[in-house]
Amino acid sequence: MKENTPTPTTTEIPRRHLLFSWLWKCVAAIGILELSWVVGSLFHRRSRNRKTKEEGSIIINAGMLDQYKPGDVKAVPEGKFYLVCLEDGSFLALSRTCTHLGCSVPWHEEQKKFICPCHGSTFDEHGVVLTPPAIRPLDYFPVKIENGLIRVDISQARRRDSFDASQTQHS
Ligand code: FES
């Protein structure tokens, strides 16, 4: 006995064809949207990177002037330094590397000093040694302020024997 299955009519075939065509267009459109989202987010991430290279310098943007007030000490992990806004409103960028044996030195806000976790050296907000075994201050990096933007050149840490105002930048 022959089954009674309906055979597609001539109008159903183009309709099915049209449906598949639209389906493929939708899949392609979604693929293009996803691809442009991935490319866009990669570009955005790259442009957010605060590190730039300029003729032998490696510049880190450490924020705007109005983000700081005297007494602030802010870690800038991208540059491995602290930006200190001193009491006179000037800025000093201090390397976070201990001058004893190179450990990373955290800032202790409640004690207002850097305390090295390795052998206990301490440094004040100018990076000057308060407690040995470190014998010289934390290195510093030059700071520039342009249109309210604080820029720090981390291409070379500067060694010093003491603190003086030439190591800072006024706003
Ligand atoms: S490495 Fe900092 S005190 Fe030794």
PDB file of C-alpha atoms and ligand atoms in Angstrom:
ATOM      1  CA  MET A   1       0.000   0.000   0.000  1.00  0.00           C
ATOM      2  CA  LYS A   2       1.334   3.365  -0.922  1.00  0.00           C
ATOM      3  CA  GLU A   3       1.753   5.934   1.871  1.00  0.00           C
ATOM      4  CA  ASN A   4      -0.101   9.120   1.446  1.00  0.00           C
ATOM      5  CA  THR A   5       2.782  11.653   1.906  1.00  0.00           C
ATOM      6  CA  PRO A   6       2.219  15.120   0.641  1.00  0.00           C
ATOM      7  CA  THR A   7       4.579  16.179  -2.114  1.00  0.00           C
ATOM      8  CA  PRO A   8       5.852  19.745  -1.971  1.00  0.00           C
ATOM      9  CA  THR A   9       4.082  22.038  -4.274  1.00  0.00           C
ATOM     10  CA  THR A  10       6.021  24.311  -6.604  1.00  0.00           C
ATOM     11  CA  THR A  11       5.331  27.338  -4.351  1.00  0.00           C
ATOM     12  CA  GLU A  12       6.647  25.551  -1.212  1.00  0.00           C
ATOM     13  CA  ILE A  13      10.069  24.823  -2.722  1.00  0.00           C
ATOM     14  CA  PRO A  14      11.018  28.461  -3.402  1.00  0.00           C
ATOM     15  CA  ARG A  15       9.598  29.366   0.008  1.00  0.00           C
ATOM     16  CA  ARG A  16      11.869  26.800   1.686  1.00  0.00           C
ATOM     17  CA  HIS A  17      14.743  28.022  -0.396  1.00  0.00           C
ATOM     18  CA  LEU A  18      14.026  31.575   0.668  1.00  0.00           C
ATOM     19  CA  LEU A  19      13.870  30.510   4.338  1.00  0.00           C
ATOM     20  CA  PHE A  20      17.315  28.816   4.137  1.00  0.00           C
ATOM     21  CA  SER A  21      18.709  31.818   2.355  1.00  0.00           C
ATOM     22  CA  TRP A  22      17.516  34.123   5.141  1.00  0.00           C
ATOM     23  CA  LEU A  23      18.842  31.736   7.766  1.00  0.00           C
ATOM     24  CA  TRP A  24      22.310  31.777   6.202  1.00  0.00           C
ATOM     25  CA  LYS A  25      22.241  35.559   5.980  1.00  0.00           C
ATOM     26  CA  CYS A  26      21.357  35.780   9.674  1.00  0.00           C
ATOM     27  CA  VAL A  27      24.181  33.381  10.626  1.00  0.00           C
ATOM     28  CA  ALA A  28      26.623  35.388   8.489  1.00  0.00           C
ATOM     29  CA  ALA A  29      25.437  38.669  10.028  1.00  0.00           C
ATOM     30  CA  ILE A  30      25.878  37.285  13.562  1.00  0.00           C
ATOM     31  CA  GLY A  31      29.360  36.051  12.630  1.00  0.00           C
ATOM     32  CA  ILE A  32      30.334  39.480  11.293  1.00  0.00           C
ATOM     33  CA  LEU A  33      28.966  41.178  14.408  1.00  0.00           C
ATOM     34  CA  GLU A  34      30.922  38.847  16.685  1.00  0.00           C
ATOM     35  CA  LEU A  35      34.104  39.372  14.694  1.00  0.00           C
ATOM     36  CA  SER A  36      33.759  43.146  14.776  1.00  0.00           C
ATOM     37  CA  TRP A  37      33.073  43.007  18.528  1.00  0.00           C
ATOM     38  CA  VAL A  38      36.269  40.965  19.090  1.00  0.00           C
ATOM     39  CA  VAL A  39      38.353  43.315  16.915  1.00  0.00           C
ATOM     40  CA  GLY A  40      36.781  46.364  18.558  1.00  0.00           C
ATOM     41  CA  SER A  41      37.442  45.146  22.089  1.00  0.00           C
ATOM     42  CA  LEU A  42      41.058  44.287  21.224  1.00  0.00           C
ATOM     43  CA  PHE A  43      41.579  47.770  19.807  1.00  0.00           C
ATOM     44  CA  HIS A  44      39.886  49.354  22.818  1.00  0.00           C
ATOM     45  CA  ARG A  45      42.058  47.347  25.232  1.00  0.00           C
ATOM     46  CA  ARG A  46      45.160  48.434  23.358  1.00  0.00           C
ATOM     47  CA  SER A  47      44.203  52.084  23.415  1.00  0.00           C
ATOM     48  CA  ARG A  48      43.507  51.877  27.152  1.00  0.00           C
ATOM     49  CA  ASN A  49      47.059  50.705  27.791  1.00  0.00           C
ATOM     50  CA  ARG A  50      48.646  53.578  29.610  1.00  0.00           C
ATOM     51  CA  LYS A  51      52.194  52.747  28.598  1.00  0.00           C
ATOM     52  CA  THR A  52      53.715  54.440  25.543  1.00  0.00           C
ATOM     53  CA  LYS A  53      57.211  54.588  24.079  1.00  0.00           C
ATOM     54  CA  GLU A  54      58.648  57.945  22.997  1.00  0.00           C
ATOM     55  CA  GLU A  55      62.210  58.305  21.707  1.00  0.00           C
ATOM     56  CA  GLY A  56      64.034  56.221  24.288  1.00  0.00           C
ATOM     57  CA  SER A  57      61.506  56.934  27.020  1.00  0.00           C
ATOM     58  CA  ILE A  58      58.837  54.656  28.393  1.00  0.00           C
ATOM     59  CA  ILE A  59      56.020  56.871  29.557  1.00  0.00           C
ATOM     60  CA  ILE A  60      53.316  55.864  32.017  1.00  0.00           C
ATOM     61  CA  ASN A  61      50.282  58.062  32.419  1.00  0.00           C
ATOM     62  CA  ALA A  62      49.685  58.148  36.156  1.00  0.00           C
ATOM     63  CA  GLY A  63      46.400  60.045  36.135  1.00  0.00           C
ATOM     64  CA  MET A  64      45.203  63.626  36.273  1.00  0.00           C
ATOM     65  CA  LEU A  65      46.306  66.271  38.763  1.00  0.00           C
ATOM     66  CA  ASP A  66      42.848  66.542  40.282  1.00  0.00           C
ATOM     67  CA  GLN A  67      42.959  62.866  41.276  1.00  0.00           C
ATOM     68  CA  TYR A  68      45.606  63.630  43.907  1.00  0.00           C
ATOM     69  CA  LYS A  69      45.810  65.641  47.074  1.00  0.00           C
ATOM     70  CA  PRO A  70      48.839  66.309  49.291  1.00  0.00           C
ATOM     71  CA  GLY A  71      49.766  63.229  51.289  1.00  0.00           C
ATOM     72  CA  ASP A  72      48.478  60.735  48.717  1.00  0.00           C
ATOM     73  CA  VAL A  73      50.655  57.753  47.833  1.00  0.00           C
ATOM     74  CA  LYS A  74      49.258  55.806  44.918  1.00  0.00           C
ATOM     75  CA  ALA A  75      50.660  52.535  43.556  1.00  0.00           C
ATOM     76  CA  VAL A  76      50.996  52.462  39.772  1.00  0.00           C
ATOM     77  CA  PRO A  77      51.497  48.737  39.052  1.00  0.00           C
ATOM     78  CA  GLU A  78      52.011  49.213  35.274  1.00  0.00           C
ATOM     79  CA  GLY A  79      55.174  51.161  36.014  1.00  0.00           C
ATOM     80  CA  LYS A  80      56.195  49.386  39.241  1.00  0.00           C
ATOM     81  CA  PHE A  81      56.321  52.702  41.086  1.00  0.00           C
ATOM     82  CA  TYR A  82      54.426  54.822  43.593  1.00  0.00           C
ATOM     83  CA  LEU A  83      53.353  58.322  42.787  1.00  0.00           C
ATOM     84  CA  VAL A  84      53.612  60.474  45.892  1.00  0.00           C
ATOM     85  CA  CYS A  85      51.878  63.829  46.152  1.00  0.00           C
ATOM     86  CA  LEU A  86      54.032  65.584  48.745  1.00  0.00           C
ATOM     87  CA  GLU A  87      52.732  68.092  51.271  1.00  0.00           C
ATOM     88  CA  ASP A  88      53.777  71.057  49.081  1.00  0.00           C
ATOM     89  CA  GLY A  89      51.723  69.637  46.170  1.00  0.00           C
ATOM     90  CA  SER A  90      54.736  68.438  44.177  1.00  0.00           C
ATOM     91  CA  PHE A  91      54.953  64.919  42.763  1.00  0.00           C
ATOM     92  CA  LEU A  92      57.609  62.276  43.295  1.00  0.00           C
ATOM     93  CA  ALA A  93      57.626  58.883  41.513  1.00  0.00           C
ATOM     94  CA  LEU A  94      59.339  56.248  43.651  1.00  0.00           C
ATOM     95  CA  SER A  95      60.466  52.834  42.462  1.00  0.00           C
ATOM     96  CA  ARG A  96      58.857  50.048  44.466  1.00  0.00           C
ATOM     97  CA  THR A  97      62.093  48.035  44.359  1.00  0.00           C
ATOM     98  CA  CYS A  98      63.914  47.892  47.684  1.00  0.00           C
ATOM     99  CA  THR A  99      67.489  49.183  47.450  1.00  0.00           C
ATOM    100  CA  HIS A 100      68.713  46.447  49.789  1.00  0.00           C
ATOM    101  CA  LEU A 101      68.110  43.228  47.803  1.00  0.00           C
ATOM    102  CA  GLY A 102      65.327  44.148  45.414  1.00  0.00           C
ATOM    103  CA  CYS A 103      62.109  43.048  47.093  1.00  0.00           C
ATOM    104  CA  SER A 104      58.901  44.849  46.250  1.00  0.00           C
ATOM    105  CA  VAL A 105      58.161  47.386  48.966  1.00  0.00           C
ATOM    106  CA  PRO A 106      54.529  48.086  49.947  1.00  0.00           C
ATOM    107  CA  TRP A 107      53.279  51.413  51.297  1.00  0.00           C
ATOM    108  CA  HIS A 108      51.651  51.224  54.740  1.00  0.00           C
ATOM    109  CA  GLU A 109      49.120  54.020  54.858  1.00  0.00           C
ATOM    110  CA  GLU A 110      48.428  53.768  58.588  1.00  0.00           C
ATOM    111  CA  GLN A 111      52.148  54.052  59.438  1.00  0.00           C
ATOM    112  CA  LYS A 112      52.880  56.468  56.572  1.00  0.00           C
ATOM    113  CA  LYS A 113      55.945  54.586  55.435  1.00  0.00           C
ATOM    114  CA  PHE A 114      57.220  51.930  53.060  1.00  0.00           C
ATOM    115  CA  ILE A 115      58.095  48.722  54.879  1.00  0.00           C
ATOM    116  CA  CYS A 116      60.071  46.036  53.087  1.00  0.00           C
ATOM    117  CA  PRO A 117      58.677  42.580  53.914  1.00  0.00           C
ATOM    118  CA  CYS A 118      62.025  40.851  53.303  1.00  0.00           C
ATOM    119  CA  HIS A 119      64.426  42.302  55.877  1.00  0.00           C
ATOM    120  CA  GLY A 120      62.460  45.140  57.413  1.00  0.00           C
ATOM    121  CA  SER A 121      63.967  48.249  55.812  1.00  0.00           C
ATOM    122  CA  THR A 122      61.636  51.218  56.064  1.00  0.00           C
ATOM    123  CA  PHE A 123      61.455  54.374  53.964  1.00  0.00           C
ATOM    124  CA  ASP A 124      59.536  57.625  54.389  1.00  0.00           C
ATOM    125  CA  GLU A 125      57.244  59.221  51.778  1.00  0.00           C
ATOM    126  CA  HIS A 126      60.313  60.721  50.064  1.00  0.00           C
ATOM    127  CA  GLY A 127      61.792  57.223  49.771  1.00  0.00           C
ATOM    128  CA  VAL A 128      64.514  58.085  52.301  1.00  0.00           C
ATOM    129  CA  VAL A 129      65.747  55.253  54.547  1.00  0.00           C
ATOM    130  CA  LEU A 130      64.340  55.281  58.069  1.00  0.00           C
ATOM    131  CA  THR A 131      65.539  51.826  59.079  1.00  0.00           C
ATOM    132  CA  PRO A 132      68.383  49.715  57.555  1.00  0.00           C
ATOM    133  CA  PRO A 133      69.603  47.268  56.233  1.00  0.00           C
ATOM    134  CA  ALA A 134      68.912  49.374  53.093  1.00  0.00           C
ATOM    135  CA  ILE A 135      71.453  52.174  52.988  1.00  0.00           C
ATOM    136  CA  ARG A 136      70.227  54.351  50.160  1.00  0.00           C
ATOM    137  CA  PRO A 137      66.836  55.842  49.274  1.00  0.00           C
ATOM    138  CA  LEU A 138      64.377  54.254  46.873  1.00  0.00           C
ATOM    139  CA  ASP A 139      65.188  55.127  43.273  1.00  0.00           C
ATOM    140  CA  TYR A 140      62.950  57.644  41.545  1.00  0.00           C
ATOM    141  CA  PHE A 141      61.640  58.321  38.051  1.00  0.00           C
ATOM    142  CA  PRO A 142      61.279  61.719  36.354  1.00  0.00           C
ATOM    143  CA  VAL A 143      57.760  63.170  36.396  1.00  0.00           C
ATOM    144  CA  LYS A 144      56.283  65.571  33.840  1.00  0.00           C
ATOM    145  CA  ILE A 145      52.915  67.279  33.953  1.00  0.00           C
ATOM    146  CA  GLU A 146      51.274  68.171  30.649  1.00  0.00           C
ATOM    147  CA  ASN A 147      47.775  69.642  30.432  1.00  0.00           C
ATOM    148  CA  GLY A 148      46.957  68.298  33.863  1.00  0.00           C
ATOM    149  CA  LEU A 149      48.139  64.792  32.961  1.00  0.00           C
ATOM    150  CA  ILE A 150      50.902  63.285  35.121  1.00  0.00           C
ATOM    151  CA  ARG A 151      53.424  61.386  33.040  1.00  0.00           C
ATOM    152  CA  VAL A 152      56.280  59.310  34.435  1.00  0.00           C
ATOM    153  CA  ASP A 153      59.294  58.149  32.437  1.00  0.00           C
ATOM    154  CA  ILE A 154      60.209  54.675  33.684  1.00  0.00           C
ATOM    155  CA  SER A 155      62.926  53.989  31.100  1.00  0.00           C
ATOM    156  CA  GLN A 156      65.616  54.314  33.767  1.00  0.00           C
ATOM    157  CA  ALA A 157      65.377  54.403  37.551  1.00  0.00           C
ATOM    158  CA  ARG A 158      67.480  57.220  39.019  1.00  0.00           C
ATOM    159  CA  ARG A 159      69.760  56.380  41.942  1.00  0.00           C
ATOM    160  CA  ARG A 160      70.368  59.002  44.618  1.00  0.00           C
ATOM    161  CA  ASP A 161      71.978  59.401  48.012  1.00  0.00           C
ATOM    162  CA  SER A 162      69.397  61.746  49.449  1.00  0.00           C
ATOM    163  CA  PHE A 163      66.168  63.532  48.650  1.00  0.00           C
ATOM    164  CA  ASP A 164      66.066  66.982  47.109  1.00  0.00           C
ATOM    165  CA  ALA A 165      63.411  69.034  45.376  1.00  0.00           C
ATOM    166  CA  SER A 166      64.947  68.561  41.912  1.00  0.00           C
ATOM    167  CA  GLN A 167      63.573  64.986  41.981  1.00  0.00           C
ATOM    168  CA  THR A 168      59.999  66.266  42.163  1.00  0.00           C
ATOM    169  CA  GLN A 169      57.678  68.021  39.752  1.00  0.00           C
ATOM    170  CA  HIS A 170      55.369  70.859  40.721  1.00  0.00           C
ATOM    171  CA  SER A 171      51.890  71.066  39.262  1.00  0.00           C
TER     172      SER A 171
HETATM  173  S1  FES B   1      65.230  43.486  50.312  1.00  0.00           S
HETATM  174 FE1  FES B   1      64.278  45.060  51.383  1.00  0.00          FE
HETATM  175  S2  FES B   1      65.219  45.023  53.317  1.00  0.00           S
HETATM  176 FE2  FES B   1      66.187  43.456  52.216  1.00  0.00          FE
END
